[in-house]
Short mmCIF file of C-alpha atoms in Angstrom, two decimals:
data_model
loop_
_atom_site.label_atom_id
_atom_site.label_comp_id
_atom_site.label_asym_id
_atom_site.label_seq_id
_atom_site.Cartn_x
_atom_site.Cartn_y
_atom_site.Cartn_z
CA MET X 1 24.59 -8.34 -8.14
CA LYS X 2 22.07 -9.90 -5.79
CA PRO X 3 18.78 -7.99 -5.43
CA THR X 4 17.34 -6.69 -2.16
CA LEU X 5 13.93 -7.49 -0.69
CA LEU X 6 12.15 -4.41 0.68
CA VAL X 7 9.26 -5.20 3.03
CA LEU X 8 6.39 -2.84 3.85
CA ALA X 9 5.86 -3.67 7.53
CA ALA X 10 4.82 -0.36 9.10
CA GLY X 11 1.04 -0.77 8.68
CA MET X 12 -1.36 -0.11 11.53
CA GLY X 13 -3.34 -3.38 11.23
CA SER X 14 -6.60 -1.54 11.93
CA ARG X 15 -8.82 -4.20 10.32
CA TYR X 16 -6.83 -7.05 11.87
CA GLY X 17 -6.92 -5.53 15.34
CA GLY X 18 -3.23 -5.88 16.11
CA VAL X 19 0.33 -6.03 14.81
CA LYS X 20 -0.29 -8.69 12.18
CA GLN X 21 3.23 -8.38 10.78
CA ILE X 22 4.59 -10.37 13.75
CA ASP X 23 1.69 -12.63 14.67
CA GLY X 24 2.75 -16.28 14.90
CA VAL X 25 1.31 -18.70 12.32
CA GLY X 26 4.02 -21.36 11.86
CA LEU X 27 4.55 -24.59 13.78
CA HIS X 28 7.27 -22.88 15.81
CA ASP X 29 5.41 -19.56 16.01
CA GLU X 30 7.02 -18.16 12.86
CA CYS X 31 5.32 -15.12 11.32
CA LEU X 32 3.92 -15.09 7.79
CA LEU X 33 6.74 -12.69 6.98
CA ASP X 34 9.30 -15.34 7.98
CA TYR X 35 8.11 -17.40 5.03
CA GLY X 36 8.28 -14.54 2.53
CA THR X 37 11.79 -13.68 3.71
CA TYR X 38 12.82 -17.35 3.51
CA ASP X 39 11.43 -17.62 -0.04
CA ALA X 40 13.40 -14.54 -1.10
CA LYS X 41 16.62 -15.93 0.39
CA GLU X 42 16.05 -19.25 -1.38
CA SER X 43 15.42 -17.34 -4.63
CA GLY X 44 18.77 -15.56 -4.71
CA PHE X 45 18.07 -12.32 -2.89
CA GLY X 46 21.09 -11.06 -0.97
CA LYS X 47 19.51 -8.84 1.66
CA VAL X 48 16.21 -7.87 3.27
CA VAL X 49 15.23 -4.40 4.49
CA TYR X 50 12.12 -4.04 6.64
CA ILE X 51 10.22 -0.77 6.99
CA ILE X 52 8.64 -0.60 10.45
CA ARG X 53 7.22 1.82 13.00
CA LYS X 54 9.36 2.83 15.96
CA ASP X 55 6.66 1.78 18.43
CA ILE X 56 6.84 -1.89 17.35
CA GLU X 57 10.65 -2.11 17.24
CA LYS X 58 11.10 -4.12 20.44
CA ASP X 59 8.39 -6.68 19.57
CA PHE X 60 9.55 -6.78 15.94
CA ARG X 61 13.08 -7.69 16.97
CA THR X 62 11.92 -10.31 19.46
CA ARG X 63 9.26 -11.89 17.26
CA LEU X 64 11.04 -11.79 13.88
CA PHE X 65 14.09 -9.69 13.13
CA ASP X 66 16.72 -11.13 15.46
CA ARG X 67 15.93 -14.64 14.18
CA VAL X 68 16.10 -13.60 10.52
CA ALA X 69 19.30 -11.58 11.03
CA ARG X 70 21.10 -14.71 12.31
CA ASN X 71 20.41 -16.36 8.97
CA PHE X 72 20.31 -13.54 6.40
CA ASP X 73 21.73 -10.07 5.78
CA ALA X 74 18.94 -7.94 7.30
CA GLU X 75 18.27 -4.43 8.53
CA TYR X 76 15.28 -2.24 9.26
CA VAL X 77 14.37 1.42 8.87
CA PHE X 78 11.60 3.51 10.35
CA GLN X 79 8.59 5.14 8.76
CA SER X 80 7.07 7.85 10.90
CA HIS X 81 4.49 10.57 10.41
CA GLU X 82 7.25 13.19 10.28
CA SER X 83 9.54 11.35 7.84
CA LEU X 84 10.34 13.40 4.71
CA LEU X 85 8.09 16.31 5.80
CA THR X 86 9.03 19.96 6.26
CA GLN X 87 8.30 21.65 9.56
CA GLN X 88 5.31 23.38 7.97
CA GLN X 89 3.96 20.08 6.62
CA ILE X 90 4.37 18.49 10.04
CA LYS X 91 2.37 21.35 11.53
CA ASP X 92 -0.30 21.16 8.80
CA SER X 93 -0.77 17.40 9.37
CA ALA X 94 -0.62 17.40 13.17
CA ASP X 95 -4.11 15.91 13.52
CA ARG X 96 -3.49 13.04 11.11
CA SER X 97 -3.18 9.49 12.51
CA LYS X 98 -3.19 7.47 9.25
CA PRO X 99 0.18 6.57 7.63
CA TRP X 100 1.14 8.42 4.45
CA GLY X 101 1.07 5.31 2.29
CA THR X 102 3.37 2.89 0.51
CA THR X 103 5.22 5.39 -1.71
CA HIS X 104 6.14 7.33 1.41
CA ALA X 105 7.22 4.06 3.05
CA ILE X 106 9.68 3.00 0.37
CA LEU X 107 11.17 6.50 0.24
CA CYS X 108 11.93 6.14 3.96
CA ALA X 109 14.16 3.20 2.95
CA GLN X 110 15.86 4.85 -0.03
CA ASP X 111 19.26 5.24 1.67
CA ALA X 112 19.32 1.52 2.57
CA ILE X 113 18.78 0.35 -1.02
CA LYS X 114 22.00 -0.19 -2.99
CA THR X 115 20.84 -2.71 -5.61
CA PRO X 116 17.74 -3.48 -7.71
CA PHE X 117 14.99 -4.43 -5.28
CA ALA X 118 11.63 -6.15 -4.93
CA VAL X 119 8.81 -4.74 -2.78
CA ILE X 120 6.31 -6.84 -0.84
CA ASN X 121 3.64 -6.35 1.82
CA ALA X 122 4.40 -7.90 5.20
CA ASP X 123 0.96 -9.48 5.55
CA ASP X 124 0.54 -11.20 2.15
CA TYR X 125 1.70 -14.61 0.96
CA TYR X 126 3.22 -14.55 -2.53
CA GLY X 127 4.72 -18.01 -3.17
CA ARG X 128 8.32 -18.89 -4.06
CA GLU X 129 7.64 -18.92 -7.80
CA ALA X 130 7.09 -15.16 -7.77
CA PHE X 131 10.30 -14.52 -5.82
CA ASN X 132 12.21 -16.74 -8.24
CA THR X 133 10.81 -14.80 -11.19
CA LEU X 134 11.66 -11.37 -9.81
CA GLY X 135 14.95 -12.47 -8.30
CA LYS X 136 16.22 -13.76 -11.64
CA TYR X 137 15.09 -10.64 -13.47
CA LEU X 138 16.42 -8.11 -10.97
CA SER X 139 19.81 -9.81 -10.90
CA THR X 140 20.22 -8.96 -14.61
CA ILE X 141 19.52 -5.20 -14.51
CA ALA X 142 21.77 -2.29 -13.55
CA ASN X 143 21.07 0.30 -10.87
CA ASP X 144 20.24 2.90 -13.52
CA SER X 145 17.96 0.63 -15.55
CA THR X 146 14.59 2.03 -16.61
CA GLU X 147 13.15 -1.45 -17.15
CA HIS X 148 11.27 -2.32 -13.97
CA ALA X 149 8.92 -5.25 -13.32
CA MET X 150 6.00 -6.63 -11.36
CA VAL X 151 4.30 -9.96 -10.75
CA GLY X 152 0.54 -9.96 -11.28
CA TYR X 153 -2.00 -12.34 -9.77
CA ILE X 154 -5.46 -13.45 -10.89
CA LEU X 155 -8.03 -11.47 -8.90
CA GLY X 156 -10.11 -14.55 -8.04
CA ASN X 157 -7.02 -16.09 -6.42
CA THR X 158 -6.54 -13.09 -4.14
CA MET X 159 -9.95 -12.57 -2.58
CA SER X 160 -10.89 -12.90 1.09
CA LYS X 161 -14.17 -14.40 2.29
CA ASN X 162 -13.83 -12.30 5.45
CA GLY X 163 -14.13 -8.81 3.95
CA SER X 164 -13.01 -6.43 1.22
CA VAL X 165 -9.51 -6.20 -0.25
CA SER X 166 -7.57 -3.48 -2.03
CA ARG X 167 -6.07 -4.40 -5.40
CA GLY X 168 -4.56 -2.55 -8.35
CA VAL X 169 -6.36 -3.76 -11.50
CA CYS X 170 -3.85 -3.98 -14.35
CA THR X 171 -4.00 -3.41 -18.10
CA VAL X 172 -1.29 -5.35 -19.92
CA GLU X 173 -0.07 -5.18 -23.52
CA ASN X 174 2.86 -7.10 -25.00
CA ASN X 175 3.87 -8.36 -21.54
CA GLN X 176 4.17 -4.82 -20.21
CA LEU X 177 2.03 -2.98 -17.70
CA THR X 178 0.28 -0.09 -19.45
CA LYS X 179 -2.11 1.01 -16.71
CA ILE X 180 -2.90 0.24 -13.11
CA VAL X 181 -6.04 1.44 -11.31
CA GLU X 182 -6.14 1.10 -7.53
CA ASN X 183 -9.46 -0.40 -6.40
CA LEU X 184 -9.65 0.16 -2.65
CA LYS X 185 -12.75 -1.93 -1.93
CA ILE X 186 -13.26 -5.23 -3.79
CA TYR X 187 -15.48 -7.83 -2.18
CA TYR X 188 -17.87 -10.72 -2.69
CA GLU X 189 -21.54 -9.91 -3.08
CA GLY X 190 -23.03 -13.37 -2.94
CA GLU X 191 -21.02 -15.35 -5.50
CA ASN X 192 -20.15 -12.24 -7.52
CA ILE X 193 -17.14 -9.95 -7.17
CA VAL X 194 -17.72 -6.19 -7.17
CA SER X 195 -15.51 -3.14 -6.78
CA GLU X 196 -16.92 -0.10 -5.03
CA MET X 197 -15.55 3.07 -6.60
CA GLU X 198 -16.86 6.59 -6.02
CA GLY X 199 -20.07 5.21 -4.54
CA LYS X 200 -20.78 2.92 -7.50
CA LYS X 201 -20.54 -0.87 -7.68
CA VAL X 202 -18.56 -2.13 -10.66
CA PRO X 203 -18.83 -5.88 -11.44
CA LEU X 204 -15.58 -7.80 -11.95
CA THR X 205 -15.11 -11.23 -13.47
CA GLY X 206 -12.43 -12.48 -11.09
CA ASN X 207 -10.11 -13.14 -14.04
CA GLU X 208 -8.53 -9.69 -14.01
CA TRP X 209 -4.80 -9.37 -13.44
CA VAL X 210 -4.15 -7.44 -10.24
CA SER X 211 -1.24 -6.04 -8.30
CA MET X 212 -0.42 -7.42 -4.86
CA ASN X 213 2.34 -4.81 -4.39
CA LEU X 214 4.94 -7.26 -5.67
CA PHE X 215 7.09 -4.94 -7.74
CA GLY X 216 10.71 -5.00 -8.87
CA PHE X 217 12.61 -1.76 -9.42
CA SER X 218 16.08 -0.49 -10.08
CA PRO X 219 17.10 2.36 -7.75
CA LYS X 220 16.46 4.66 -10.73
CA ALA X 221 12.75 4.44 -9.86
CA PHE X 222 13.36 6.58 -6.79
CA ASP X 223 13.64 9.61 -9.11
CA ARG X 224 9.96 9.33 -10.05
CA PHE X 225 8.87 8.23 -6.56
CA ASN X 226 10.40 11.36 -5.06
CA LEU X 227 8.64 13.56 -7.60
CA SER X 228 5.37 11.72 -7.00
CA TRP X 229 5.69 12.16 -3.24
CA GLN X 230 6.45 15.88 -3.49
CA GLU X 231 3.41 16.43 -5.70
CA PHE X 232 1.27 14.40 -3.32
CA ILE X 233 2.30 16.10 -0.09
CA ALA X 234 2.00 19.59 -1.62
CA LYS X 235 -1.69 18.84 -2.25
CA ASN X 236 -2.52 16.65 0.73
CA ALA X 237 -0.57 17.81 3.80
CA THR X 238 -3.83 18.75 5.54
CA SER X 239 -5.77 15.66 4.41
CA PRO X 240 -6.68 13.22 7.20
CA LYS X 241 -6.85 10.13 4.93
CA ALA X 242 -5.20 10.60 1.51
CA GLU X 243 -2.37 8.13 0.86
CA ALA X 244 0.52 8.11 -1.61
CA LEU X 245 0.21 4.57 -2.97
CA LEU X 246 2.95 2.65 -4.77
CA PRO X 247 0.74 1.37 -7.63
CA MET X 248 -0.14 4.99 -8.47
CA ALA X 249 3.53 6.05 -8.43
CA THR X 250 4.40 3.03 -10.57
CA GLY X 251 1.72 4.07 -13.05
CA GLU X 252 3.39 7.48 -13.23
CA ILE X 253 6.64 5.85 -14.39
CA ILE X 254 4.71 4.64 -17.43
CA GLN X 255 2.62 7.79 -17.84
CA HIS X 256 5.67 10.09 -17.83
CA LYS X 257 7.70 7.69 -20.00
CA ASP X 258 10.38 7.34 -17.34
CA GLY X 259 10.61 3.64 -18.08
CA ILE X 260 8.67 0.45 -18.61
CA VAL X 261 7.26 -2.15 -16.21
CA LYS X 262 7.59 -5.72 -17.44
CA PHE X 263 4.64 -7.87 -16.43
CA PHE X 264 5.23 -11.35 -15.06
CA THR X 265 2.47 -13.57 -13.71
CA SER X 266 1.81 -16.07 -10.94
CA GLN X 267 -0.93 -18.66 -10.60
CA GLU X 268 -0.34 -18.87 -6.83
CA LYS X 269 -3.40 -18.66 -4.59
CA TRP X 270 -3.07 -15.81 -2.14
CA PHE X 271 -3.66 -15.86 1.56
CA GLY X 272 -2.90 -13.13 4.05
CA MET X 273 -3.47 -11.44 7.39
CA THR X 274 -6.11 -8.77 6.73
CA TYR X 275 -8.86 -9.75 9.18
CA PRO X 276 -8.73 -11.64 12.53
CA GLU X 277 -10.53 -14.58 10.91
CA ASP X 278 -7.68 -14.89 8.38
CA ARG X 279 -5.20 -16.15 10.99
CA ALA X 280 -6.72 -19.63 11.17
CA VAL X 281 -6.68 -19.89 7.36
CA VAL X 282 -3.03 -18.82 7.20
CA LYS X 283 -2.01 -21.29 9.92
CA ALA X 284 -3.75 -24.12 8.06
CA GLU X 285 -2.18 -23.19 4.71
CA ILE X 286 1.31 -22.99 6.20
CA ALA X 287 0.85 -26.31 8.01
CA LYS X 288 -0.22 -27.94 4.73
CA LYS X 289 2.84 -26.58 2.91
CA ILE X 290 5.08 -27.95 5.66
CA LYS X 291 3.37 -31.35 5.46
CA ASP X 292 3.83 -31.34 1.67
CA GLY X 293 7.57 -30.59 2.06
CA TYR X 294 7.37 -27.11 0.55
CA TYR X 295 8.82 -25.65 3.78
CA PRO X 296 10.90 -27.34 6.46
CA GLU X 297 9.16 -27.73 9.81
CA LYS X 298 11.79 -25.47 11.40
CA LEU X 299 12.34 -22.64 8.97
CA TRP X 300 15.66 -21.20 10.18
CA ASP X 301 18.78 -23.04 11.35
CA LYS X 302 19.50 -20.72 14.29
#
């Protein structure tokens, strides 16, 4: 059974200042997401499902999807403010503009997922090694498996010089994730790395293992994700900013003993599309990988 790639591509791009998911960075104007999708296809994934917003559908199809769909089994689903909410919850959250978060996003795609699946962000570069690792593992588990997985990265390899990043800092024992703490604001202060949590600055070494939202799940994980979402929305329907985040829901799988999360690692150096200044870096990194033969100059045949 070939696994599915599930892509979180419904973000607002508020720090980037635009729809970064479909901004051209390749030699033929390919998006960063083209390369992640290509790596998944080359690593044995059988399908890709994108989660997008309805308002970017036309540009998304023109800039990315139609090209990918000519080369790979692909579909997309929508995440909206109203998705999965009751009429009362829609009314209670009428003034909210921020998306509900990554747990909400993957639940919007639940009906499209028929196999074990990997989750990635649309605006991060992961490297083919990580897709190979997860692809091989996910192809061995059943749909009702309680043995999930993730690929962790070294924090120092995932930092941006252009501003703060959000990372889940991981605790690992016996090659299994035991705890994950979402740090929403990690940044350089001079040459040092600090995390700002609850108004306090916590120093980090840069050697910590962190989550980049590269997880692998069997569809069984949706049981816990649905429970996590229901608990979240019951408490936060009127909140203007609270988000149901996938690392937190993944931590609940462990906390509630619903399963385990095997911990794989990657030494790949991250780059991504968080800030406007990042685009030049991404273009240069992609061009270098093409020059080195890692990617073909023209990514897709059609």
